[in-house]
Coordinates of C-alpha atoms in Angstrom, one line a residue:
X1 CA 0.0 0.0 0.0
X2 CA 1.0 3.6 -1.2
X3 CA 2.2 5.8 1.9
X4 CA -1.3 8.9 2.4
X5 CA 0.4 12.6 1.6
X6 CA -3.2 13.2 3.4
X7 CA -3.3 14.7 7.1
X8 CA -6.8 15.9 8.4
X9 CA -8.0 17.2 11.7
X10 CA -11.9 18.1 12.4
X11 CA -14.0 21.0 14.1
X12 CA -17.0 20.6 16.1
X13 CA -19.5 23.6 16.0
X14 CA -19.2 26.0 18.8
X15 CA -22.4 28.1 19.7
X16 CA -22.4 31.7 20.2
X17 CA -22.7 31.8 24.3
X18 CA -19.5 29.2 24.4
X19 CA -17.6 31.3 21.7
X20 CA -18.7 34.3 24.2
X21 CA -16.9 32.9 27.5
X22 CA -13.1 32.0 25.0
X23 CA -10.1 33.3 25.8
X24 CA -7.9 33.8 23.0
X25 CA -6.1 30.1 22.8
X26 CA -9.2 28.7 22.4
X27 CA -10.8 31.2 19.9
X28 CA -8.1 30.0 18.1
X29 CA -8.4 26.3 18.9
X30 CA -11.8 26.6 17.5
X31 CA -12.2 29.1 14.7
X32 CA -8.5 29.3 13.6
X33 CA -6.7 27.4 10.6
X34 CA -2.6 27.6 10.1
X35 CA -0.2 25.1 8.7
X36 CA -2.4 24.6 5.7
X37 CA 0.3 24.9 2.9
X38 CA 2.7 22.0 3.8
X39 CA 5.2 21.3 1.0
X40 CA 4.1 17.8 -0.4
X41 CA 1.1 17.0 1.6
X42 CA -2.6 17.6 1.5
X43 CA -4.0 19.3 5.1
X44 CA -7.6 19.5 5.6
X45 CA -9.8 20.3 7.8
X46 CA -13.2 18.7 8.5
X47 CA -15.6 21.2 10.0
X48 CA -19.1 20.7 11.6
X49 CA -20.3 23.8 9.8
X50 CA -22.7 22.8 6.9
X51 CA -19.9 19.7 6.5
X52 CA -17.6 22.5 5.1
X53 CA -14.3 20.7 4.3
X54 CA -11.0 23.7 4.1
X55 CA -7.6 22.5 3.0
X56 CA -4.2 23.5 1.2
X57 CA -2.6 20.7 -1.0
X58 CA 1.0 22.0 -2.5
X59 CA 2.8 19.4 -5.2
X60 CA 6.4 19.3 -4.9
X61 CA 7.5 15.9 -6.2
X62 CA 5.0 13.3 -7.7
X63 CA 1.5 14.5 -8.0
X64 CA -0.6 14.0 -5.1
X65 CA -3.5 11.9 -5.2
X66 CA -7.0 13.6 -3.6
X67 CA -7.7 10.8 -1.0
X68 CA -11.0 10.2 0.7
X69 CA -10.8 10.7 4.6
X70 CA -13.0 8.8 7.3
X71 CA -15.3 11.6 8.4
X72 CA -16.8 11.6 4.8
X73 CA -17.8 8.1 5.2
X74 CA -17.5 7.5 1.4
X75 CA -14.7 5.2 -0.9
X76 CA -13.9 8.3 -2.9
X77 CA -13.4 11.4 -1.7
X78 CA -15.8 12.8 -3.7
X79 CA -18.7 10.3 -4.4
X80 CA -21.0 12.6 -2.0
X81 CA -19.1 15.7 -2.0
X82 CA -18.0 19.0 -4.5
X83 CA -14.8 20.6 -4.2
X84 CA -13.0 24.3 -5.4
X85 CA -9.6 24.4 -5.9
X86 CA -7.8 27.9 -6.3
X87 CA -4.0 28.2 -7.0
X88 CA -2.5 31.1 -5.5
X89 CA 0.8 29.4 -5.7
X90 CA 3.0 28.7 -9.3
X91 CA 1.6 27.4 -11.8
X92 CA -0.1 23.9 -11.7
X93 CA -1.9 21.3 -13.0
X94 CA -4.8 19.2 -11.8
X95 CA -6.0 16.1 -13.1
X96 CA -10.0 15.1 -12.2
X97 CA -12.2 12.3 -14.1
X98 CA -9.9 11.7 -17.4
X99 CA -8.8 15.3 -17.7
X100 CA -6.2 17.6 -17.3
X101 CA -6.6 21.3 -16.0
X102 CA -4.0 23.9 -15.9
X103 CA -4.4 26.4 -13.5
X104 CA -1.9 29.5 -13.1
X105 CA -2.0 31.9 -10.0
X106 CA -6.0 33.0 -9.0
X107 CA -7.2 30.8 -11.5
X108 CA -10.1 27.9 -9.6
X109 CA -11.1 24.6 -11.0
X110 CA -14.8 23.3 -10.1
X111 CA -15.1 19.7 -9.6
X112 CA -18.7 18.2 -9.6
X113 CA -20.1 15.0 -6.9
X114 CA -19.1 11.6 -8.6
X115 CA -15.4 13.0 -9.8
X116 CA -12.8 10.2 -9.6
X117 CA -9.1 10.2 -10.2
X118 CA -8.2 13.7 -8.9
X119 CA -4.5 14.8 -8.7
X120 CA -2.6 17.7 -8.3
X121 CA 0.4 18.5 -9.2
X122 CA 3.3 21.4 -9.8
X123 CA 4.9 22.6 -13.1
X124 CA 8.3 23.7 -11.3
X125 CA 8.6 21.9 -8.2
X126 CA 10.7 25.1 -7.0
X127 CA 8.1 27.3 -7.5
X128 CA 4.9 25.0 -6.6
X129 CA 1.1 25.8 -6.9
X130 CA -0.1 25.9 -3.8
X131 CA -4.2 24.5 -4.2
X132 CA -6.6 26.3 -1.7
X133 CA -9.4 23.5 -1.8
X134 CA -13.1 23.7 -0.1
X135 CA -15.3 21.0 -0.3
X136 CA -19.0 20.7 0.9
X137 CA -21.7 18.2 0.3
X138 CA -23.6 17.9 -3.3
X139 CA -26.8 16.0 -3.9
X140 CA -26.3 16.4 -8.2
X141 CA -23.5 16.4 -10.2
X142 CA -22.9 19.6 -12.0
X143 CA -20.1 19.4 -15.0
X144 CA -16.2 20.3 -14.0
X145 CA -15.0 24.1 -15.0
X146 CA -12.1 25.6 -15.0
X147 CA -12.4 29.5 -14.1
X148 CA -9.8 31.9 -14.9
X149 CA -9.2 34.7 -13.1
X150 CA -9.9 37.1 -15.9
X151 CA -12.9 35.3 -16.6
X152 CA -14.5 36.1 -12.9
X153 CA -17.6 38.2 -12.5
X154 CA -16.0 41.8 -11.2
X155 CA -17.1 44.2 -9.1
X156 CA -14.8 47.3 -8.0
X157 CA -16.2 48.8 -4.7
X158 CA -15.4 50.9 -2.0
X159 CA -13.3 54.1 -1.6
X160 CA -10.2 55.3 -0.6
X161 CA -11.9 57.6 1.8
X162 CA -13.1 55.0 3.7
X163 CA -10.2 52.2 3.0
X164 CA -11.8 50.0 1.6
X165 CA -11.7 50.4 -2.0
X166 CA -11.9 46.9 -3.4
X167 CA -12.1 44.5 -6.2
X168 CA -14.3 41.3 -5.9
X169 CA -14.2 38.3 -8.1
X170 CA -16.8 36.5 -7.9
X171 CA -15.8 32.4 -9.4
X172 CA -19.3 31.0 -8.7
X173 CA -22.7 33.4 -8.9
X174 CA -26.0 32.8 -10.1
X175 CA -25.3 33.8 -13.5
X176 CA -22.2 31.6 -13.9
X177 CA -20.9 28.0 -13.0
X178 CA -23.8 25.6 -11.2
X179 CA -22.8 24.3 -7.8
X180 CA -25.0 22.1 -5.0
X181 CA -24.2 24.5 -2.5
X182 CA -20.5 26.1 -2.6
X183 CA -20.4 30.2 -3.0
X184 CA -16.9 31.4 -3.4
X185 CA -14.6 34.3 -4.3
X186 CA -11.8 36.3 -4.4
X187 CA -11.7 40.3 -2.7
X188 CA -8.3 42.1 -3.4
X189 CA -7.8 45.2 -1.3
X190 CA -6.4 48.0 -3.6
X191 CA -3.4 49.8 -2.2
X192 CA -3.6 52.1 1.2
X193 CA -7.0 50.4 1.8
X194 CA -7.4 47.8 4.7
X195 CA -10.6 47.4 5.8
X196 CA -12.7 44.5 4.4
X197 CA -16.8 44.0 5.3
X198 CA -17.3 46.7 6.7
X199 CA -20.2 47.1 7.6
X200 CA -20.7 43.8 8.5
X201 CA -23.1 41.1 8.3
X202 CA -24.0 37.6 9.5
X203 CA -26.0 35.1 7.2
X204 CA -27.5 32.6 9.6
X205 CA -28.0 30.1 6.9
X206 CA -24.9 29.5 5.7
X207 CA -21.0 29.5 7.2
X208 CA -18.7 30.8 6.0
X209 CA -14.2 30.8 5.8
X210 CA -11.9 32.9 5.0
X211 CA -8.5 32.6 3.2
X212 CA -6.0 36.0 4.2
X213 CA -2.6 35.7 1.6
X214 CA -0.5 38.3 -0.2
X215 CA 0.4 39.6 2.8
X216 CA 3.7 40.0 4.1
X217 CA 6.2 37.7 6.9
X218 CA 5.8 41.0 9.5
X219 CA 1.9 42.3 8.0
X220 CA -1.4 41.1 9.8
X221 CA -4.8 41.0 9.5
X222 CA -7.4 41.8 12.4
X223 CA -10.1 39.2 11.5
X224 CA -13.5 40.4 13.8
X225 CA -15.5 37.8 14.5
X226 CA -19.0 36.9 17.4
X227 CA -22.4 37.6 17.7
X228 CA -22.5 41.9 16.5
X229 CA -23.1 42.6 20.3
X230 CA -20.5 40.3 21.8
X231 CA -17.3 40.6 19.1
X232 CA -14.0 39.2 19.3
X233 CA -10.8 39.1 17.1
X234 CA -8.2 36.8 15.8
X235 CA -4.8 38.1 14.5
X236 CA -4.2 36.4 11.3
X237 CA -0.9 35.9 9.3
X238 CA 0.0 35.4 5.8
X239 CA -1.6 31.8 3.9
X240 CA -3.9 31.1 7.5
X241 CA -7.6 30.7 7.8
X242 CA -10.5 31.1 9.9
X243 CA -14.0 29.6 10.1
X244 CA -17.5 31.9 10.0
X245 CA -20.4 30.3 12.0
X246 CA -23.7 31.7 10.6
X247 CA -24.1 33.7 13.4
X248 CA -20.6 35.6 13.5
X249 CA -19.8 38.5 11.8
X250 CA -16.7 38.1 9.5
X251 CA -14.4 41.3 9.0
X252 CA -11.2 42.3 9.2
X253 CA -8.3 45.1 9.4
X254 CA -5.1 44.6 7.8
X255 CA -1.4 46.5 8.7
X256 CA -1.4 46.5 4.9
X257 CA -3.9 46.0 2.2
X258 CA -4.1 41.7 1.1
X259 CA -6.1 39.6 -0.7
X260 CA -8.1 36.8 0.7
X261 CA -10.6 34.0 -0.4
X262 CA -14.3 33.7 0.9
X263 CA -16.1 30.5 0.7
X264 CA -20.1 29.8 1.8
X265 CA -21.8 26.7 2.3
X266 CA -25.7 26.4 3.4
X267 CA -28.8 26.2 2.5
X268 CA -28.3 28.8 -0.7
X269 CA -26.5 30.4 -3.3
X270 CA -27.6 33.4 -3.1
X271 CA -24.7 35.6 -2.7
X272 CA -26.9 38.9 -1.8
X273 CA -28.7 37.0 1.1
X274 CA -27.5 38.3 4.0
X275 CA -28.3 40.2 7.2
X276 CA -26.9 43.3 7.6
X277 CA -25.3 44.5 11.1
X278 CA -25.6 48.5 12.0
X279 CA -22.8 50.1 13.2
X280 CA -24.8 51.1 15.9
X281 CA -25.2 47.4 16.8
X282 CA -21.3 46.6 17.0
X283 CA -19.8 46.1 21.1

């Protein structure tokens, strides 16, 4: 038997009153993701929040095979499941169902329930792609797509005035490529702009992660997160993630402006659908 490249740790749900009484250790414990870009291995992380599955997978030698892990319950990792990749490492190639899919930096690939045979792999093992991947539970199988960056639906929002003048990419929307349940994006903050989703909102019926990157060894990110009335924050560092509850906000404040990935699962795809929090309502 062939040595697993696949490690995978899991995430039970946490409510907003036990979220409420955390210290900052286990905030972290809880909401926070690191370590997801290890050279040569696929890291995942199961999550109790709609099933959402969050993981980094980064090629350096042979390709690595996408393995099925026990909490899915399933033969093949994706016999029950969808899964996004985004590279925001070099360039790279991934191999799903019989074909081949080359994916530079910012480009995603979409791969639909029932997709066997899925690899990834690196075109200059010095300079590897590093694969963001998010997985959640399908009930039909929509076709495989490959999404370039310049193909994204984009929006251009905010201001300098209020730091947060933004471009949004949106890989999946209504218009665009069918998914069972998976909503995700890019937002790049423009230069001398920090602030991202703000003001805030929650969406109660679906989660929601976040992906922070281009971001400097010494730059961080203030992710805000809790119930609007009862907030908290987790400092966030370059390539680390954090998980959304549906009833957290999810914002943050940057030393620098950055770029980072947001991914929904739930019960729709409706980007738009969301709750919006007052600044009057913020503690």
């Amino acid at each position: 038997m062939s040595q697993s490249h696949t490690d995978y740790t899991s995430r039970f749900a946490i409510d907003p009153a036990a979220a409420a009484a955390m210290g900052t250790d286990e905030l972290r414990h809880n909401f926070h993701i690191d370590g997801l870009f290890q050279p040569g291995r696929i890291s995942l992380t199961y999550t109790h929040y709609d099933r959402m599955i969050v993981g980094g997978a980064v090629p350096t030698g042979a390709p690595l095979p996408l393995e099925a892990i026990k909490p899915t319950g399933t033969k093949n990792f994706l016999d029950r499941r969808e899964l996004i990749a985004v590279n925001i490492g070099g360039a790279g190639v991934i191999k799903a169902g019989g074909q081949s899919f080359e994916l530079q930096a910012r480009d995603m690939l979409y791969l639909g329930m029932g997709t066997n045979d899925v690899s990834f792999a690196s075109e200059d093992k010095d300079v590897p792609a590093k694969f963001y991947l998010l997985s959640a539970p399908a009930h039909q199988a929509w076709p495989s797509r490959l999404i370039r960056i310049g193909d994204a639906k984009r929006l251009d929002l905010g201001s300098k005035n209020t730091c947060n003048e933004r471009s949004i990419f949106q890989f999946i929307h209504a218009e665009g490529v069918k998914t069972c349940q998976l909503v995700v994006g890019m937002t790049q903050l423009a230069p001398g702009s920090i602030w991202n989703t703000m003001p805030c909102h929650v969406h109660d019926r679906r989660m929601e992660a976040y992906l922070y990157f281009d971001l400097a060894e010494t730059a961080r990110v203030f992710h805000f997160m809790g119930e609007p009335d009862e907030t908290r924050h987790l400092v966030m560092r370059n390539e680390e993630a954090v998980l959304s509850p549906g009833w957290s906000i999810h914002s943050g404040a940057g030393t620098s402006n950055y770029a980072f990935i947001w991914a929904m699962a739930g019960d729709n795809v409706d980007y738009t659908d969301v709750d919006p929090v007052t600044m009057g309502d913020l503690r």
